[in-house]
Structure formats: C-alpha cells, structure tokens
Amino acid sequence: MRAARLTAWRQPLRIEDLPDPACPPDGVVLEVLACGICRSDWHAWTGADPDVSLPHVPGHEFCGVVLEAGPEVTRWRAGDRVIAPFILACGRCPDCQAGNQTICATQAVPGFTCDGAFAERIAVVRADANLTALPEGMDPALAAALGCRVTTAWHALTGRAGLRPGEWLGIWGAGGIGLAALMLGRAMGARVAVADVVAEKLEMARALGAEAVIDARGDDPAGAMRAATGGGAHVALEALGFAVTAENALKSLRKLGRMVQVGMPAGDHARIELPWDALYSGQLAVYGTRGMPAHRYPALLEFIAATGLDLSPIIARRVALSDVSAELALFDAAAPPGVAVITDFTR
Ligand SMILES: [Zn+2]
Ligand SMILES: [Zn+2]
C-alpha cells in the first residue's frame, strides 16, 4: 500500500510502498476514504509528541470501508463504511465501563502510538468498542473531520464545559477545532465570539455565524472579548495549546465562567503560567479535555441531523497523499482558514 511515512523530524514525509497491515483479531483493516490533516499531526511531525517514534505513519482523523474483520469482531463486516474516533479505548476497564473512554489507560491512538491513516489502508484494533457506521450520504471528508475536530469540540462543549443556550462562548483560535466549536455552539443556541490573529480566519468565523470577532493582535484581546460579550464569556474554549491564548481565554471569562483547554500544550507550551488570582476572584473553573468517548457518536450524529447543521464549510482543501508535507508545514506559520483532508491516495 502507499503510505506517507515520517522518517526524520520536520522533514518531508516519504511516500513509500509498505506491506498491507495485518488484520488484528479484535479489529478491522480499512481502505481509507479520507484522512484529515490536523495541528496534532504537526506536533508529531516536529517531534513534540512524546508518543511518536520513527519511522511513523501519521494520520488520526479517518473514515473508511472495512476490507477485512478479525475473528473476534461481531459488529462489522467487509463493505461496512465506518468512522473511528482517534482514541481506541479497550471498552472493558472501569473507566470505559463508566463511559469515560478518553481516559482508558490502555488506549491505542492511531497516528501516534501506532501507524495512522496517511495511507491507503489502516489496521484498527478494538473495532466493536470504537467504530461507528458512517451515516448514509455523509461525505467521507466530513466524516474524517468528525473523528477529531468536531467530536473534540462537541465533547468539550457538551461533556465538559456544559454550554447552555443563550450563553456566550468565546473561542480562542479559529482553526479546525475553533470553527467546529463555532458551528456547534451556534447550533446549540449559544452566542459566539471568536479571537484569532489572522484576518481571513476572522472573516470566515463571521461568515459562519460569529456575532463578534476579535483581532488578537490588539493590545488587550481578553478585554476586547469581555467587552464584546457584555462582561465576559460564560465558556472560553482554548483551541491552540499556546500560552498566550490560554491566558487570554482565562482572562476573557465573566465571573463563574468555565474555560476548557482543547489545544494540546506541547513543546515550549507544555508549561503555561496563568493568572491564578483571576481564577480565585472570579470563581472560575478550568477543564481539560481530549477527544470524545466513542459512545457519544450517536448523540452527535443525531444532533447534526436534527439541527440540519451543515459542517461542510469547515473543509477548505481536498488534497492528495503527496501534498501532506506541504500542509503540515503550513502550521508553522498562521495556517490558512479551514481544514485540509486527504481524499486522493493514488498520488
Ligand atoms: Zn486531529
Ligand atoms: Zn478501557
């Protein structure tokens, strides 16, 4: 199979012919239909993700067609079209049994702890516990984006911060996660303000329903967010994993506000200094979040169907496997608006 393999940090991925993956007894082999390119892949590419060792095939936002199912798999068979979450939990430990698959101690994470979907085929372990059927008529490129950006934003807002209709949601960073949170927040009946440093991203946020946009290059973006939201956001969502955006997100909250850290603080940003006096005096709450438990897919898919939410504007570029290195390098600077998805694995 053709795969894009990372063999040296920050170097272009090599397009190689690799052996087809073996089918795990509890898993499936998928023909990959689409795979998103995410800032988390960029972390892996730069060597900042401690889970990744070389050589490595990245790619964690995928959907595909089952080519083969292992003997222990009961829910899936060849020909099924499925979406996978990027956290493949065991489904059996006490955390999984309690519904908290994102903290499963033995989780496998394709594209990080094992080879991912920047390839024509991928082996996916623990298929029964994690896969969801791709809804009839859903674009595979959009389904791939669901697997990370949309699911992560959904769980951050509904499973962690508890966003309610009428509340102000302040989003820091208008990349894939930020745009997904904007669209979901609007569909949930929240009012949304978005901060970023790239004018085109703010224009896109405005077009997608943001009531206020804040140019974070200004002197006091947190103050601008508080002013735009009538005294501060009820929920602030940090979508980059940067020190400056984390501090701004915290300072942009109204009293009793909730901040949810969605961006991955890696490398130089692993340790972040925050104004803890603001947390104390404002009686704020801070949540960490990562991914979405697989059992919450049906609720998300039902929400999308019931609200008629069109998430397709999130996809800005459909690219080929050989374009992946150029796309990863874009995250070094201010990446262009929207999400890139690999849909052509033949070149
Ligand atoms: Zn991702
Ligand atoms: Zn588990």
mmCIF file of C-alpha atoms and ligand atoms in Angstrom:
data_model
loop_
_atom_site.group_PDB
_atom_site.id
_atom_site.type_symbol
_atom_site.label_atom_id
_atom_site.label_comp_id
_atom_site.label_asym_id
_atom_site.label_seq_id
_atom_site.Cartn_x
_atom_site.Cartn_y
_atom_site.Cartn_z
ATOM 1 C CA MET A 1 0.000 0.000 0.000
ATOM 2 C CA ARG A 2 1.030 3.595 -0.484
ATOM 3 C CA ALA A 3 1.734 5.473 2.739
ATOM 4 C CA ALA A 4 3.287 8.792 3.758
ATOM 5 C CA ARG A 5 5.932 7.996 6.341
ATOM 6 C CA LEU A 6 7.749 10.307 8.721
ATOM 7 C CA THR A 7 11.395 9.228 8.944
ATOM 8 C CA ALA A 8 13.028 12.398 10.352
ATOM 9 C CA TRP A 9 11.518 15.235 12.395
ATOM 10 C CA ARG A 10 10.405 18.253 10.374
ATOM 11 C CA GLN A 11 11.437 16.598 7.089
ATOM 12 C CA PRO A 12 9.040 15.905 4.211
ATOM 13 C CA LEU A 13 7.183 12.624 4.652
ATOM 14 C CA ARG A 14 8.347 9.894 2.289
ATOM 15 C CA ILE A 15 5.740 8.344 0.003
ATOM 16 C CA GLU A 16 6.558 4.653 0.285
ATOM 17 C CA ASP A 17 5.180 1.260 -0.644
ATOM 18 C CA LEU A 18 4.591 -0.569 2.632
ATOM 19 C CA PRO A 19 3.193 -4.063 3.243
ATOM 20 C CA ASP A 20 -0.582 -4.137 3.791
ATOM 21 C CA PRO A 21 -1.394 -4.177 7.527
ATOM 22 C CA ALA A 22 -2.363 -7.482 9.125
ATOM 23 C CA CYS A 23 -5.912 -7.675 10.493
ATOM 24 C CA PRO A 24 -5.978 -7.670 14.325
ATOM 25 C CA PRO A 25 -8.186 -10.403 15.901
ATOM 26 C CA ASP A 26 -10.401 -7.737 17.552
ATOM 27 C CA GLY A 27 -10.073 -5.212 14.745
ATOM 28 C CA VAL A 28 -10.533 -4.430 11.085
ATOM 29 C CA VAL A 29 -8.477 -3.359 8.100
ATOM 30 C CA LEU A 30 -9.954 -0.312 6.413
ATOM 31 C CA GLU A 31 -9.481 1.082 2.961
ATOM 32 C CA VAL A 32 -9.052 4.734 3.913
ATOM 33 C CA LEU A 33 -11.557 7.012 2.156
ATOM 34 C CA ALA A 34 -10.400 10.273 3.729
ATOM 35 C CA CYS A 35 -7.998 11.468 6.411
ATOM 36 C CA GLY A 36 -7.808 14.970 7.860
ATOM 37 C CA ILE A 37 -4.553 16.845 8.482
ATOM 38 C CA CYS A 38 -4.540 18.371 11.958
ATOM 39 C CA ARG A 39 -2.362 20.502 14.202
ATOM 40 C CA SER A 40 -1.799 17.355 16.298
ATOM 41 C CA ASP A 41 -0.111 15.809 13.225
ATOM 42 C CA TRP A 42 2.095 18.880 13.105
ATOM 43 C CA HIS A 43 3.067 18.266 16.765
ATOM 44 C CA ALA A 44 4.040 14.718 15.772
ATOM 45 C CA TRP A 45 5.913 15.999 12.704
ATOM 46 C CA THR A 46 8.012 18.406 14.794
ATOM 47 C CA GLY A 47 8.914 15.702 17.334
ATOM 48 C CA ALA A 48 6.963 17.411 20.153
ATOM 49 C CA ASP A 49 4.625 14.458 20.772
ATOM 50 C CA PRO A 50 6.236 12.013 23.211
ATOM 51 C CA ASP A 51 4.095 9.111 21.921
ATOM 52 C CA VAL A 52 5.587 9.164 18.421
ATOM 53 C CA SER A 53 8.711 7.213 17.473
ATOM 54 C CA LEU A 54 10.256 6.977 13.995
ATOM 55 C CA PRO A 55 9.642 5.729 11.374
ATOM 56 C CA HIS A 56 5.965 6.523 11.662
ATOM 57 C CA VAL A 57 2.813 6.879 9.560
ATOM 58 C CA PRO A 58 0.742 9.801 10.978
ATOM 59 C CA GLY A 59 -2.983 10.381 10.450
ATOM 60 C CA HIS A 60 -5.707 10.131 13.123
ATOM 61 C CA GLU A 61 -8.850 11.614 11.512
ATOM 62 C CA PHE A 62 -10.134 8.965 9.171
ATOM 63 C CA CYS A 63 -13.033 7.029 7.827
ATOM 64 C CA GLY A 64 -13.007 4.046 5.528
ATOM 65 C CA VAL A 65 -14.516 0.860 4.177
ATOM 66 C CA VAL A 66 -13.980 -2.415 6.027
ATOM 67 C CA LEU A 67 -11.868 -4.745 3.871
ATOM 68 C CA GLU A 68 -11.460 -7.454 6.477
ATOM 69 C CA ALA A 69 -12.724 -8.056 10.023
ATOM 70 C CA GLY A 70 -10.935 -10.147 12.658
ATOM 71 C CA PRO A 71 -12.498 -13.313 14.129
ATOM 72 C CA GLU A 72 -13.496 -11.590 17.419
ATOM 73 C CA VAL A 73 -15.380 -8.772 15.675
ATOM 74 C CA THR A 74 -19.174 -9.098 15.794
ATOM 75 C CA ARG A 75 -20.482 -5.657 14.738
ATOM 76 C CA TRP A 76 -18.658 -5.101 11.432
ATOM 77 C CA ARG A 77 -18.082 -6.936 8.193
ATOM 78 C CA ALA A 78 -16.401 -6.323 4.845
ATOM 79 C CA GLY A 79 -18.070 -3.485 2.946
ATOM 80 C CA ASP A 80 -19.237 -1.501 6.003
ATOM 81 C CA ARG A 81 -18.352 2.204 5.917
ATOM 82 C CA VAL A 82 -17.173 3.371 9.326
ATOM 83 C CA ILE A 83 -15.794 6.335 11.263
ATOM 84 C CA ALA A 84 -13.226 5.840 14.015
ATOM 85 C CA PRO A 85 -12.530 8.100 16.974
ATOM 86 C CA PHE A 86 -8.817 8.810 17.363
ATOM 87 C CA ILE A 87 -8.826 7.237 20.838
ATOM 88 C CA LEU A 88 -9.333 3.469 20.550
ATOM 89 C CA ALA A 89 -10.329 2.527 24.089
ATOM 90 C CA CYS A 90 -10.489 -1.022 25.426
ATOM 91 C CA GLY A 91 -14.217 -0.885 26.221
ATOM 92 C CA ARG A 92 -13.793 -3.141 29.261
ATOM 93 C CA CYS A 93 -11.827 -1.367 32.025
ATOM 94 C CA PRO A 94 -13.644 0.517 34.826
ATOM 95 C CA ASP A 95 -13.105 3.890 33.090
ATOM 96 C CA CYS A 96 -14.545 2.585 29.802
ATOM 97 C CA GLN A 97 -17.434 0.912 31.620
ATOM 98 C CA ALA A 98 -18.210 4.251 33.271
ATOM 99 C CA GLY A 99 -18.398 5.885 29.835
ATOM 100 C CA ASN A 100 -15.047 7.652 30.055
ATOM 101 C CA GLN A 101 -13.244 6.018 27.126
ATOM 102 C CA THR A 102 -10.994 9.038 26.579
ATOM 103 C CA ILE A 103 -9.098 8.221 29.779
ATOM 104 C CA CYS A 104 -8.767 4.465 29.142
ATOM 105 C CA ALA A 105 -5.323 3.523 30.454
ATOM 106 C CA THR A 106 -4.545 1.154 27.582
ATOM 107 C CA GLN A 107 -5.896 3.298 24.730
ATOM 108 C CA ALA A 108 -4.355 2.983 21.275
ATOM 109 C CA VAL A 109 -4.083 6.197 19.265
ATOM 110 C CA PRO A 110 -3.576 5.658 15.509
ATOM 111 C CA GLY A 111 -1.162 8.175 14.071
ATOM 112 C CA PHE A 112 0.596 8.483 17.449
ATOM 113 C CA THR A 113 1.053 5.248 19.400
ATOM 114 C CA CYS A 114 0.718 3.149 16.228
ATOM 115 C CA ASP A 115 0.652 3.763 12.485
ATOM 116 C CA GLY A 116 -2.117 6.045 11.241
ATOM 117 C CA ALA A 117 -4.157 6.743 8.136
ATOM 118 C CA PHE A 118 -1.849 8.752 5.885
ATOM 119 C CA ALA A 119 -2.004 5.515 3.894
ATOM 120 C CA GLU A 120 -4.276 3.550 1.579
ATOM 121 C CA ARG A 121 -5.060 1.082 4.375
ATOM 122 C CA ILE A 122 -5.043 1.052 8.151
ATOM 123 C CA ALA A 123 -5.474 -1.643 10.788
ATOM 124 C CA VAL A 124 -7.879 -0.526 13.541
ATOM 125 C CA VAL A 125 -7.876 -2.507 16.781
ATOM 126 C CA ARG A 126 -10.878 -2.838 19.140
ATOM 127 C CA ALA A 127 -13.381 -2.316 16.335
ATOM 128 C CA ASP A 128 -16.527 -3.338 18.245
ATOM 129 C CA ALA A 129 -15.842 -0.900 21.088
ATOM 130 C CA ASN A 130 -14.990 2.108 18.965
ATOM 131 C CA LEU A 131 -16.266 2.226 15.383
ATOM 132 C CA THR A 132 -19.469 3.953 14.295
ATOM 133 C CA ALA A 133 -21.290 3.495 10.990
ATOM 134 C CA LEU A 134 -20.763 6.353 8.554
ATOM 135 C CA PRO A 135 -24.248 7.884 8.146
ATOM 136 C CA GLU A 136 -25.852 7.337 4.738
ATOM 137 C CA GLY A 137 -24.994 10.217 2.446
ATOM 138 C CA MET A 138 -22.323 11.786 4.657
ATOM 139 C CA ASP A 139 -19.275 12.966 2.724
ATOM 140 C CA PRO A 140 -16.248 10.862 3.787
ATOM 141 C CA ALA A 141 -14.124 14.022 4.008
ATOM 142 C CA LEU A 142 -16.572 15.455 6.535
ATOM 143 C CA ALA A 143 -16.725 12.162 8.424
ATOM 144 C CA ALA A 144 -12.938 12.258 8.696
ATOM 145 C CA ALA A 145 -13.130 15.727 10.248
ATOM 146 C CA LEU A 146 -15.768 14.404 12.675
ATOM 147 C CA GLY A 147 -13.216 11.923 14.027
ATOM 148 C CA CYS A 148 -11.139 14.639 15.679
ATOM 149 C CA ARG A 149 -12.069 18.290 15.308
ATOM 150 C CA VAL A 150 -15.869 18.054 15.509
ATOM 151 C CA THR A 151 -16.023 15.293 18.130
ATOM 152 C CA THR A 152 -13.433 17.016 20.316
ATOM 153 C CA ALA A 153 -15.284 20.329 20.132
ATOM 154 C CA TRP A 154 -18.628 18.605 20.827
ATOM 155 C CA HIS A 155 -17.335 16.839 23.922
ATOM 156 C CA ALA A 156 -15.570 19.990 25.156
ATOM 157 C CA LEU A 157 -18.808 21.985 24.940
ATOM 158 C CA THR A 158 -21.386 19.396 25.997
ATOM 159 C CA GLY A 159 -19.450 16.813 28.005
ATOM 160 C CA ARG A 160 -17.066 19.141 29.853
ATOM 161 C CA ALA A 161 -17.963 22.857 29.947
ATOM 162 C CA GLY A 162 -21.748 22.300 29.806
ATOM 163 C CA LEU A 163 -22.508 25.141 27.351
ATOM 164 C CA ARG A 164 -26.153 26.254 27.568
ATOM 165 C CA PRO A 165 -28.400 28.091 25.057
ATOM 166 C CA GLY A 166 -28.093 31.853 25.356
ATOM 167 C CA GLU A 167 -24.639 31.744 26.906
ATOM 168 C CA TRP A 168 -21.642 33.430 25.341
ATOM 169 C CA LEU A 169 -18.978 31.098 24.008
ATOM 170 C CA GLY A 170 -15.567 32.737 23.475
ATOM 171 C CA ILE A 171 -13.299 30.807 21.114
ATOM 172 C CA TRP A 172 -9.541 31.392 21.076
ATOM 173 C CA GLY A 173 -8.100 30.174 17.772
ATOM 174 C CA ALA A 174 -10.157 29.792 14.593
ATOM 175 C CA GLY A 175 -8.516 26.665 13.182
ATOM 176 C CA GLY A 176 -10.392 23.407 12.624
ATOM 177 C CA ILE A 177 -11.366 22.924 16.288
ATOM 178 C CA GLY A 178 -12.335 26.574 16.682
ATOM 179 C CA LEU A 179 -14.555 26.556 13.591
ATOM 180 C CA ALA A 180 -16.170 23.275 14.656
ATOM 181 C CA ALA A 181 -16.877 24.756 18.108
ATOM 182 C CA LEU A 182 -18.307 27.891 16.485
ATOM 183 C CA MET A 183 -20.740 25.938 14.314
ATOM 184 C CA LEU A 184 -21.759 23.531 17.099
ATOM 185 C CA GLY A 185 -22.113 26.389 19.605
ATOM 186 C CA ARG A 186 -24.363 28.362 17.247
ATOM 187 C CA ALA A 187 -26.484 25.259 16.587
ATOM 188 C CA MET A 188 -26.804 24.757 20.379
ATOM 189 C CA GLY A 189 -28.217 28.263 20.707
ATOM 190 C CA ALA A 190 -25.165 29.916 22.202
ATOM 191 C CA ARG A 191 -23.835 33.321 21.179
ATOM 192 C CA VAL A 192 -20.285 33.056 19.866
ATOM 193 C CA ALA A 193 -17.269 35.378 19.773
ATOM 194 C CA VAL A 194 -14.045 34.298 18.065
ATOM 195 C CA ALA A 195 -10.494 35.597 18.512
ATOM 196 C CA ASP A 196 -7.590 34.946 16.147
ATOM 197 C CA VAL A 197 -4.569 36.754 14.677
ATOM 198 C CA VAL A 198 -5.418 36.042 11.012
ATOM 199 C CA ALA A 199 -7.883 38.397 9.313
ATOM 200 C CA GLU A 200 -9.164 35.768 6.832
ATOM 201 C CA LYS A 201 -9.935 33.382 9.698
ATOM 202 C CA LEU A 202 -11.938 36.076 11.453
ATOM 203 C CA GLU A 203 -13.824 36.791 8.222
ATOM 204 C CA MET A 204 -14.609 33.099 7.912
ATOM 205 C CA ALA A 205 -15.762 32.977 11.551
ATOM 206 C CA ARG A 206 -18.043 35.942 10.902
ATOM 207 C CA ALA A 207 -19.460 34.212 7.808
ATOM 208 C CA LEU A 208 -20.146 31.091 9.876
ATOM 209 C CA GLY A 209 -22.185 32.945 12.465
ATOM 210 C CA ALA A 210 -19.804 34.532 14.982
ATOM 211 C CA GLU A 211 -21.568 37.590 16.446
ATOM 212 C CA ALA A 212 -18.257 39.174 17.402
ATOM 213 C CA VAL A 213 -14.707 38.683 16.158
ATOM 214 C CA ILE A 214 -11.601 39.904 17.951
ATOM 215 C CA ASP A 215 -8.253 40.601 16.339
ATOM 216 C CA ALA A 216 -5.948 39.053 18.937
ATOM 217 C CA ARG A 217 -3.005 41.147 17.684
ATOM 218 C CA GLY A 218 -4.529 44.089 19.575
ATOM 219 C CA ASP A 219 -3.274 45.382 22.958
ATOM 220 C CA ASP A 220 -5.857 43.683 25.159
ATOM 221 C CA PRO A 221 -7.688 40.903 23.322
ATOM 222 C CA ALA A 222 -9.107 39.458 26.561
ATOM 223 C CA GLY A 223 -10.583 42.862 27.407
ATOM 224 C CA ALA A 224 -11.956 43.127 23.865
ATOM 225 C CA MET A 225 -13.603 39.727 24.302
ATOM 226 C CA ARG A 226 -15.136 40.759 27.642
ATOM 227 C CA ALA A 227 -16.477 43.946 26.036
ATOM 228 C CA ALA A 228 -17.870 42.082 23.015
ATOM 229 C CA THR A 229 -19.652 39.551 25.238
ATOM 230 C CA GLY A 230 -21.297 42.001 27.634
ATOM 231 C CA GLY A 231 -18.941 41.333 30.544
ATOM 232 C CA GLY A 232 -17.136 38.163 29.592
ATOM 233 C CA ALA A 233 -17.698 34.751 28.069
ATOM 234 C CA HIS A 234 -19.583 32.118 30.052
ATOM 235 C CA VAL A 235 -17.406 29.499 28.390
ATOM 236 C CA ALA A 236 -13.947 30.133 26.896
ATOM 237 C CA LEU A 237 -12.500 27.496 24.610
ATOM 238 C CA GLU A 238 -8.733 27.469 24.005
ATOM 239 C CA ALA A 239 -8.128 25.810 20.635
ATOM 240 C CA LEU A 240 -4.389 26.203 20.042
ATOM 241 C CA GLY A 241 -2.422 24.976 23.056
ATOM 242 C CA PHE A 242 -0.434 28.212 23.304
ATOM 243 C CA ALA A 243 0.497 30.083 26.487
ATOM 244 C CA VAL A 244 -0.771 33.444 25.254
ATOM 245 C CA THR A 245 -4.164 32.113 24.135
ATOM 246 C CA ALA A 246 -4.615 30.132 27.367
ATOM 247 C CA GLU A 247 -4.010 33.278 29.414
ATOM 248 C CA ASN A 248 -6.332 35.336 27.201
ATOM 249 C CA ALA A 249 -9.030 32.667 27.389
ATOM 250 C CA LEU A 250 -8.933 32.640 31.194
ATOM 251 C CA LYS A 251 -8.967 36.439 31.394
ATOM 252 C CA SER A 252 -11.855 36.696 28.917
ATOM 253 C CA LEU A 253 -14.317 34.912 31.233
ATOM 254 C CA ARG A 254 -17.066 36.538 33.288
ATOM 255 C CA LYS A 255 -17.361 35.550 36.960
ATOM 256 C CA LEU A 256 -18.217 31.869 37.461
ATOM 257 C CA GLY A 257 -17.068 31.281 33.868
ATOM 258 C CA ARG A 258 -15.703 27.950 32.635
ATOM 259 C CA MET A 259 -12.605 27.549 30.499
ATOM 260 C CA VAL A 260 -11.983 24.400 28.522
ATOM 261 C CA GLN A 261 -8.455 23.624 27.305
ATOM 262 C CA VAL A 262 -8.789 21.867 23.940
ATOM 263 C CA GLY A 263 -5.484 22.776 22.275
ATOM 264 C CA MET A 264 -2.630 20.451 23.146
ATOM 265 C CA PRO A 265 0.066 22.236 25.134
ATOM 266 C CA ALA A 266 3.227 20.622 23.727
ATOM 267 C CA GLY A 267 6.896 21.502 23.371
ATOM 268 C CA ASP A 268 7.621 25.048 24.589
ATOM 269 C CA HIS A 269 3.981 25.369 25.672
ATOM 270 C CA ALA A 270 3.867 22.310 27.925
ATOM 271 C CA ARG A 271 4.129 24.577 30.962
ATOM 272 C CA ILE A 272 1.906 27.654 30.949
ATOM 273 C CA GLU A 273 1.808 30.413 33.545
ATOM 274 C CA LEU A 274 -1.738 31.608 34.244
ATOM 275 C CA PRO A 275 -3.187 34.429 36.406
ATOM 276 C CA TRP A 276 -4.449 32.247 39.239
ATOM 277 C CA ASP A 277 -5.718 35.331 41.096
ATOM 278 C CA ALA A 278 -8.289 35.697 38.293
ATOM 279 C CA LEU A 279 -9.363 32.087 38.813
ATOM 280 C CA TYR A 280 -9.740 32.704 42.551
ATOM 281 C CA SER A 281 -11.506 36.055 42.468
ATOM 282 C CA GLY A 282 -13.714 35.148 39.501
ATOM 283 C CA GLN A 283 -14.503 31.719 40.990
ATOM 284 C CA LEU A 284 -13.695 30.212 37.607
ATOM 285 C CA ALA A 285 -13.496 26.579 36.541
ATOM 286 C CA VAL A 286 -10.907 25.114 34.169
ATOM 287 C CA TYR A 287 -11.469 21.830 32.320
ATOM 288 C CA GLY A 288 -9.009 19.763 30.369
ATOM 289 C CA THR A 289 -10.411 17.699 27.524
ATOM 290 C CA ARG A 290 -9.133 15.390 24.830
ATOM 291 C CA GLY A 291 -11.211 13.625 22.196
ATOM 292 C CA MET A 292 -14.690 12.221 22.729
ATOM 293 C CA PRO A 293 -15.800 8.873 24.162
ATOM 294 C CA ALA A 294 -16.901 6.675 21.256
ATOM 295 C CA HIS A 295 -20.335 6.040 22.819
ATOM 296 C CA ARG A 296 -21.219 9.726 22.292
ATOM 297 C CA TYR A 297 -21.118 9.470 18.453
ATOM 298 C CA PRO A 298 -24.841 8.684 18.108
ATOM 299 C CA ALA A 299 -25.807 11.761 20.169
ATOM 300 C CA LEU A 300 -23.573 13.955 17.992
ATOM 301 C CA LEU A 301 -24.855 12.463 14.732
ATOM 302 C CA GLU A 302 -28.461 12.861 15.920
ATOM 303 C CA PHE A 303 -27.754 16.488 16.861
ATOM 304 C CA ILE A 304 -26.299 17.164 13.399
ATOM 305 C CA ALA A 305 -29.281 15.513 11.698
ATOM 306 C CA ALA A 306 -31.899 17.175 13.937
ATOM 307 C CA THR A 307 -30.476 20.687 13.593
ATOM 308 C CA GLY A 308 -29.602 20.312 9.904
ATOM 309 C CA LEU A 309 -26.164 21.633 10.789
ATOM 310 C CA ASP A 310 -24.020 21.847 7.637
ATOM 311 C CA LEU A 311 -20.429 21.329 8.733
ATOM 312 C CA SER A 312 -19.065 21.197 5.188
ATOM 313 C CA PRO A 313 -17.678 24.778 5.251
ATOM 314 C CA ILE A 314 -15.027 23.503 7.665
ATOM 315 C CA ILE A 315 -13.347 21.649 4.763
ATOM 316 C CA ALA A 316 -11.223 24.102 2.828
ATOM 317 C CA ARG A 317 -8.972 21.826 0.800
ATOM 318 C CA ARG A 318 -9.141 18.268 -0.562
ATOM 319 C CA VAL A 319 -5.603 17.139 -1.194
ATOM 320 C CA ALA A 320 -3.540 14.125 -2.275
ATOM 321 C CA LEU A 321 -1.302 11.988 -0.077
ATOM 322 C CA SER A 322 1.768 13.599 -1.636
ATOM 323 C CA ASP A 323 0.540 17.063 -0.553
ATOM 324 C CA VAL A 324 0.688 16.192 3.147
ATOM 325 C CA SER A 325 4.182 17.580 3.837
ATOM 326 C CA ALA A 326 3.283 20.976 2.420
ATOM 327 C CA GLU A 327 0.093 21.014 4.508
ATOM 328 C CA LEU A 328 1.976 20.160 7.716
ATOM 329 C CA ALA A 329 4.489 22.940 7.084
ATOM 330 C CA LEU A 330 1.604 25.441 6.885
ATOM 331 C CA PHE A 331 1.025 25.014 10.651
ATOM 332 C CA ASP A 332 4.473 26.551 11.298
ATOM 333 C CA ALA A 333 3.065 29.947 10.459
ATOM 334 C CA ALA A 334 -0.544 31.069 10.547
ATOM 335 C CA ALA A 335 -2.193 28.295 8.527
ATOM 336 C CA PRO A 336 -4.894 29.328 6.022
ATOM 337 C CA PRO A 337 -8.537 29.052 7.167
ATOM 338 C CA GLY A 338 -10.339 25.723 7.213
ATOM 339 C CA VAL A 339 -9.291 22.108 7.295
ATOM 340 C CA ALA A 340 -7.327 20.081 4.710
ATOM 341 C CA VAL A 341 -8.411 16.481 4.103
ATOM 342 C CA ILE A 342 -6.602 13.834 2.081
ATOM 343 C CA THR A 343 -9.114 12.304 -0.316
ATOM 344 C CA ASP A 344 -6.744 11.072 -3.069
ATOM 345 C CA PHE A 345 -4.379 8.307 -2.007
ATOM 346 C CA THR A 346 -3.230 7.457 -5.551
ATOM 347 C CA ARG A 347 -0.732 10.264 -5.924
HETATM 348 ZN ZN ZN B 1 -6.830 15.955 14.976
HETATM 349 ZN ZN ZN B 2 -10.582 0.982 28.835
#
